[in-house]
Amino acid sequence: MRLSDLLSRAPASKEAQVEGFLGARRMGWGQHKTIEVGKVALNFNCKACGDARTFMSGHKLSCLVVGDRVVSIDACLKCPVCEAAVEAWFLVVSRDSLYERAPTVRLERYVENRRGVANRLGIGSGDFDDLLERAQLAYEEQLGAGAMVYLRKIFEALTKQVAEVAGISTTGSRGGRKPFRDLLQEVDARHHIIPSVFSSDGYKLFSELSEVVHGDSSEEVALRKYHPCRSLVIGVIQNVASNQEMKQAIDALGWDVNHLDVAASGDLAS
């Protein structure tokens, strides 16, 4: 594998063995070197083109040595159609020496500057794509609690909107807000929005998110729980989007399932 293949998987940080890219001659801290490791390719939604594009770097990348086993790599990537450009920065860490013929490395950090010309590819769910992207960016900045807030926001908003479409009251017996656990159970019983593998305890997902949001978990725990919680939230979105009965009801009301209201998603009690 070439280093460009590893970088093209960003923000994934799985360790891999790559072809040597620094040579045998050791470099001091702060020294630059132009490396040729193949083109980096990252997928974005190009705003100018209005479509998904694979943004590509040139053959040469700028590499800065910042430690015995750490290098910083800068790349400029362009849309192949309109040539809109984004910048990307990668912090690469080697398990052993960076100067081996085939060092084992991983992506420690990835930051992009899209400069308003591109968005990350989502799952095709309108406003939820924006919230999912914000959650992912928070996670990449090691802000676990912030990332989970966005996931909970999506979960609450989607459940409430499905309840309204299905004619399920969001008001409790005493006129206040219905407890979210009760609302979720009613919505799921009628429309099965929770992925089947978790259907026996759909509220557990919301509980995991709430524990983090209310400060009952550390950042380390929040970061560890982020990926499984994100997968479950995406599963809920996709279940609602693919439910034909729900889709017909939404269409009849003139709503767009890709643009459900998320502005008031904090209205539900936990």
Short mmCIF file of C-alpha atoms in Angstrom, two decimals:
data_model
loop_
_atom_site.label_atom_id
_atom_site.label_comp_id
_atom_site.label_asym_id
_atom_site.label_seq_id
_atom_site.Cartn_x
_atom_site.Cartn_y
_atom_site.Cartn_z
CA MET A 1 0.00 0.00 0.00
CA ARG A 2 1.18 3.51 -0.77
CA LEU A 3 0.82 6.30 1.76
CA SER A 4 -1.73 8.02 -0.50
CA ASP A 5 -4.04 5.01 -0.12
CA LEU A 6 -3.97 5.41 3.67
CA LEU A 7 -4.58 9.16 3.48
CA SER A 8 -7.46 8.65 1.04
CA ARG A 9 -9.31 6.76 3.78
CA ALA A 10 -9.37 9.81 6.07
CA PRO A 11 -10.72 10.30 8.67
CA ALA A 12 -10.34 6.55 9.28
CA SER A 13 -7.31 5.89 11.48
CA LYS A 14 -6.68 2.18 10.99
CA GLU A 15 -3.01 1.21 11.07
CA ALA A 16 -1.40 -0.09 7.86
CA GLN A 17 1.97 -0.90 6.37
CA VAL A 18 2.97 1.43 3.54
CA GLU A 19 5.85 1.83 1.13
CA GLY A 20 8.71 3.88 2.53
CA PHE A 21 8.34 7.56 1.68
CA LEU A 22 11.11 9.44 3.51
CA GLY A 23 14.12 7.48 2.32
CA ALA A 24 16.93 6.16 4.50
CA ARG A 25 18.52 9.51 5.37
CA ARG A 26 17.20 10.80 8.68
CA MET A 27 15.74 14.29 8.82
CA GLY A 28 15.82 16.71 11.73
CA TRP A 29 12.84 18.22 13.49
CA GLY A 30 11.24 20.97 11.42
CA GLN A 31 12.70 19.86 8.09
CA HIS A 32 10.51 19.72 4.99
CA LYS A 33 10.58 17.24 2.18
CA THR A 34 8.51 16.89 -0.98
CA ILE A 35 7.30 13.31 -1.19
CA GLU A 36 5.79 11.36 -4.07
CA VAL A 37 3.40 8.78 -2.66
CA GLY A 38 0.61 8.79 -5.24
CA LYS A 39 -2.45 11.02 -5.44
CA VAL A 40 -4.71 11.47 -2.42
CA ALA A 41 -8.39 11.11 -3.35
CA LEU A 42 -11.23 12.24 -1.06
CA ASN A 43 -14.93 12.30 -1.88
CA PHE A 44 -16.94 15.47 -1.36
CA ASN A 45 -20.14 17.00 -2.58
CA CYS A 46 -18.93 19.83 -4.85
CA LYS A 47 -21.20 22.86 -4.45
CA ALA A 48 -20.34 24.31 -7.87
CA CYS A 49 -21.06 21.02 -9.65
CA GLY A 50 -23.99 20.14 -7.43
CA ASP A 51 -22.84 16.52 -7.33
CA ALA A 52 -20.49 14.08 -5.61
CA ARG A 53 -16.93 14.36 -6.88
CA THR A 54 -13.59 12.75 -6.06
CA PHE A 55 -11.23 15.59 -5.26
CA MET A 56 -7.64 14.70 -6.17
CA SER A 57 -4.25 15.96 -5.03
CA GLY A 58 -1.17 16.28 -7.20
CA HIS A 59 1.57 13.67 -7.30
CA LYS A 60 3.76 15.62 -4.88
CA LEU A 61 2.88 16.37 -1.23
CA SER A 62 4.56 18.57 1.36
CA CYS A 63 5.90 16.62 4.34
CA LEU A 64 7.18 18.18 7.59
CA VAL A 65 9.03 16.15 10.24
CA VAL A 66 7.60 17.01 13.68
CA GLY A 67 8.94 14.12 15.76
CA ASP A 68 10.94 10.91 15.70
CA ARG A 69 7.91 8.99 14.52
CA VAL A 70 5.56 11.79 13.43
CA VAL A 71 5.17 13.72 10.17
CA SER A 72 2.75 16.41 9.07
CA ILE A 73 1.51 16.25 5.47
CA ASP A 74 -0.27 19.00 3.55
CA ALA A 75 -2.23 18.51 0.35
CA CYS A 76 -4.39 20.58 -1.96
CA LEU A 77 -7.16 18.63 -3.68
CA LYS A 78 -9.21 19.77 -6.67
CA CYS A 79 -12.55 18.82 -8.16
CA PRO A 80 -11.83 17.09 -11.49
CA VAL A 81 -14.65 18.97 -13.21
CA CYS A 82 -14.69 22.59 -11.98
CA GLU A 83 -11.31 22.57 -10.23
CA ALA A 84 -12.70 23.93 -6.97
CA ALA A 85 -9.97 23.37 -4.36
CA VAL A 86 -9.88 22.25 -0.74
CA GLU A 87 -6.91 21.86 1.58
CA ALA A 88 -6.24 18.85 3.78
CA TRP A 89 -3.79 18.27 6.61
CA PHE A 90 -2.74 14.86 7.91
CA LEU A 91 -0.74 13.95 11.01
CA VAL A 92 0.83 10.53 10.45
CA VAL A 93 2.41 8.46 13.22
CA SER A 94 4.70 5.46 12.69
CA ARG A 95 4.72 2.44 15.00
CA ASP A 96 8.51 2.22 14.76
CA SER A 97 10.95 4.10 12.53
CA LEU A 98 9.64 6.30 9.73
CA TYR A 99 12.72 5.43 7.68
CA GLU A 100 12.03 1.73 7.24
CA ARG A 101 11.44 0.35 3.76
CA ALA A 102 7.83 -0.39 4.73
CA PRO A 103 6.86 1.47 7.93
CA THR A 104 3.62 0.71 9.74
CA VAL A 105 1.73 3.97 10.18
CA ARG A 106 -1.67 5.32 11.12
CA LEU A 107 -3.51 8.60 10.66
CA GLU A 108 -3.44 10.36 14.02
CA ARG A 109 -5.29 13.52 12.96
CA TYR A 110 -7.07 14.82 9.87
CA VAL A 111 -8.27 18.38 9.26
CA GLU A 112 -9.77 19.84 6.11
CA ASN A 113 -10.45 23.37 4.95
CA ARG A 114 -13.28 23.16 2.44
CA ARG A 115 -13.51 26.95 2.13
CA GLY A 116 -17.23 26.80 1.41
CA VAL A 117 -16.78 25.01 -1.92
CA ALA A 118 -17.65 21.48 -0.83
CA ASN A 119 -19.46 19.39 1.78
CA ARG A 120 -18.72 15.95 3.07
CA LEU A 121 -20.88 13.26 1.56
CA GLY A 122 -23.83 12.34 3.73
CA ILE A 123 -26.53 9.69 3.62
CA GLY A 124 -28.96 11.76 1.55
CA SER A 125 -31.13 12.96 4.41
CA GLY A 126 -31.10 16.71 3.97
CA ASP A 127 -30.85 18.62 7.24
CA PHE A 128 -29.80 15.48 9.07
CA ASP A 129 -26.72 15.24 6.88
CA ASP A 130 -25.66 18.64 8.21
CA LEU A 131 -26.12 17.54 11.81
CA LEU A 132 -24.32 14.25 11.18
CA GLU A 133 -21.42 16.16 9.67
CA ARG A 134 -21.28 18.46 12.69
CA ALA A 135 -21.27 15.42 14.96
CA GLN A 136 -18.41 13.89 12.97
CA LEU A 137 -16.38 17.10 13.01
CA ALA A 138 -16.85 17.40 16.78
CA TYR A 139 -15.69 13.80 17.17
CA GLU A 140 -12.60 14.46 15.07
CA GLU A 141 -11.77 17.39 17.33
CA GLN A 142 -12.02 14.97 20.27
CA LEU A 143 -15.18 16.68 21.54
CA GLY A 144 -17.10 13.55 22.46
CA ALA A 145 -19.90 15.22 24.39
CA GLY A 146 -20.46 17.74 21.60
CA ALA A 147 -20.64 14.97 19.01
CA MET A 148 -23.23 13.09 21.07
CA VAL A 149 -25.35 16.23 21.48
CA TYR A 150 -25.84 16.36 17.71
CA LEU A 151 -26.75 12.66 17.57
CA ARG A 152 -29.31 13.09 20.34
CA LYS A 153 -30.71 16.16 18.57
CA ILE A 154 -31.36 14.07 15.45
CA PHE A 155 -32.92 11.21 17.41
CA GLU A 156 -35.29 13.50 19.31
CA ALA A 157 -36.32 15.51 16.27
CA LEU A 158 -36.99 12.51 14.08
CA THR A 159 -39.04 10.70 16.74
CA LYS A 160 -41.14 13.79 17.41
CA GLN A 161 -41.78 14.41 13.72
CA VAL A 162 -42.80 10.81 13.10
CA ALA A 163 -45.17 11.05 16.07
CA GLU A 164 -46.79 14.16 14.60
CA VAL A 165 -47.18 12.56 11.17
CA ALA A 166 -48.63 9.41 12.73
CA GLY A 167 -51.07 11.35 14.92
CA ILE A 168 -49.40 10.28 18.16
CA SER A 169 -49.76 12.89 20.87
CA THR A 170 -46.54 14.34 22.28
CA THR A 171 -48.45 15.62 25.32
CA GLY A 172 -48.58 13.67 28.57
CA SER A 173 -51.66 12.86 30.65
CA ARG A 174 -51.23 15.99 32.77
CA GLY A 175 -50.83 18.32 29.81
CA GLY A 176 -47.05 18.54 29.91
CA ARG A 177 -44.54 16.97 27.60
CA LYS A 178 -44.82 13.23 27.25
CA PRO A 179 -41.72 11.43 28.59
CA PHE A 180 -39.48 10.60 25.68
CA ARG A 181 -39.32 6.93 26.66
CA ASP A 182 -43.11 6.65 26.32
CA LEU A 183 -43.20 8.60 23.06
CA LEU A 184 -40.44 6.51 21.52
CA GLN A 185 -42.15 3.25 22.50
CA GLU A 186 -45.42 4.39 20.92
CA VAL A 187 -43.75 5.56 17.73
CA ASP A 188 -41.64 2.43 17.40
CA ALA A 189 -44.59 0.13 18.10
CA ARG A 190 -46.48 1.65 15.20
CA HIS A 191 -43.72 2.37 12.69
CA HIS A 192 -40.64 0.36 13.78
CA ILE A 193 -38.14 3.18 13.52
CA ILE A 194 -35.54 1.44 15.69
CA PRO A 195 -33.25 -0.97 13.76
CA SER A 196 -34.48 -4.52 14.40
CA VAL A 197 -31.29 -5.64 16.12
CA PHE A 198 -31.99 -3.08 18.88
CA SER A 199 -35.78 -3.20 18.83
CA SER A 200 -35.96 -4.95 22.22
CA ASP A 201 -34.62 -1.85 23.93
CA GLY A 202 -34.77 1.14 21.62
CA TYR A 203 -34.64 3.60 24.50
CA LYS A 204 -31.18 2.38 25.48
CA LEU A 205 -29.70 4.34 22.59
CA PHE A 206 -31.26 7.55 23.83
CA SER A 207 -30.08 6.74 27.37
CA GLU A 208 -26.50 6.34 26.12
CA LEU A 209 -26.71 9.73 24.42
CA SER A 210 -28.34 11.39 27.42
CA GLU A 211 -25.75 10.14 29.90
CA VAL A 212 -23.05 11.90 27.92
CA VAL A 213 -25.08 15.06 27.27
CA HIS A 214 -25.90 15.50 30.96
CA GLY A 215 -22.27 15.15 31.98
CA ASP A 216 -22.51 11.67 33.47
CA SER A 217 -19.73 10.30 31.24
CA SER A 218 -16.16 11.34 30.54
CA GLU A 219 -14.96 12.59 27.16
CA GLU A 220 -13.09 9.30 26.76
CA VAL A 221 -16.29 7.31 27.23
CA ALA A 222 -18.20 9.62 24.88
CA LEU A 223 -15.60 9.20 22.15
CA ARG A 224 -15.66 5.43 22.57
CA LYS A 225 -19.45 5.30 22.31
CA TYR A 226 -19.70 7.71 19.39
CA HIS A 227 -19.37 5.32 16.43
CA PRO A 228 -21.93 2.72 17.58
CA CYS A 229 -24.37 5.47 18.55
CA ARG A 230 -23.89 7.18 15.19
CA SER A 231 -24.57 3.90 13.38
CA LEU A 232 -27.81 3.43 15.30
CA VAL A 233 -28.97 7.00 14.64
CA ILE A 234 -28.29 6.56 10.92
CA GLY A 235 -30.27 3.31 11.08
CA VAL A 236 -33.25 5.19 12.53
CA ILE A 237 -33.05 7.83 9.78
CA GLN A 238 -32.90 5.18 7.07
CA ASN A 239 -35.78 3.20 8.58
CA VAL A 240 -38.04 6.25 8.52
CA ALA A 241 -36.96 7.24 5.01
CA SER A 242 -37.68 3.74 3.67
CA ASN A 243 -41.00 3.19 5.48
CA GLN A 244 -43.59 3.38 2.69
CA GLU A 245 -46.53 4.01 5.01
CA MET A 246 -44.66 6.85 6.68
CA LYS A 247 -43.51 8.21 3.32
CA GLN A 248 -47.09 8.32 2.03
CA ALA A 249 -48.23 10.17 5.15
CA ILE A 250 -45.39 12.68 4.84
CA ASP A 251 -46.15 13.20 1.14
CA ALA A 252 -49.82 13.75 1.91
CA LEU A 253 -48.87 16.51 4.33
CA GLY A 254 -46.53 18.06 1.80
CA TRP A 255 -43.46 17.37 3.92
CA ASP A 256 -40.05 16.32 2.72
CA VAL A 257 -38.52 13.47 4.71
CA ASN A 258 -35.12 14.88 3.84
CA HIS A 259 -35.93 18.19 5.51
CA LEU A 260 -37.72 17.31 8.72
CA ASP A 261 -37.75 20.07 11.31
CA VAL A 262 -34.77 19.88 13.65
CA ALA A 263 -34.90 23.41 15.01
CA ALA A 264 -37.00 22.52 18.06
CA SER A 265 -35.48 19.13 18.69
CA GLY A 266 -34.56 20.02 22.25
CA ASP A 267 -38.22 20.34 23.26
CA LEU A 268 -38.60 16.76 24.46
CA ALA A 269 -37.87 15.83 28.03
CA SER A 270 -35.26 13.16 28.61
#
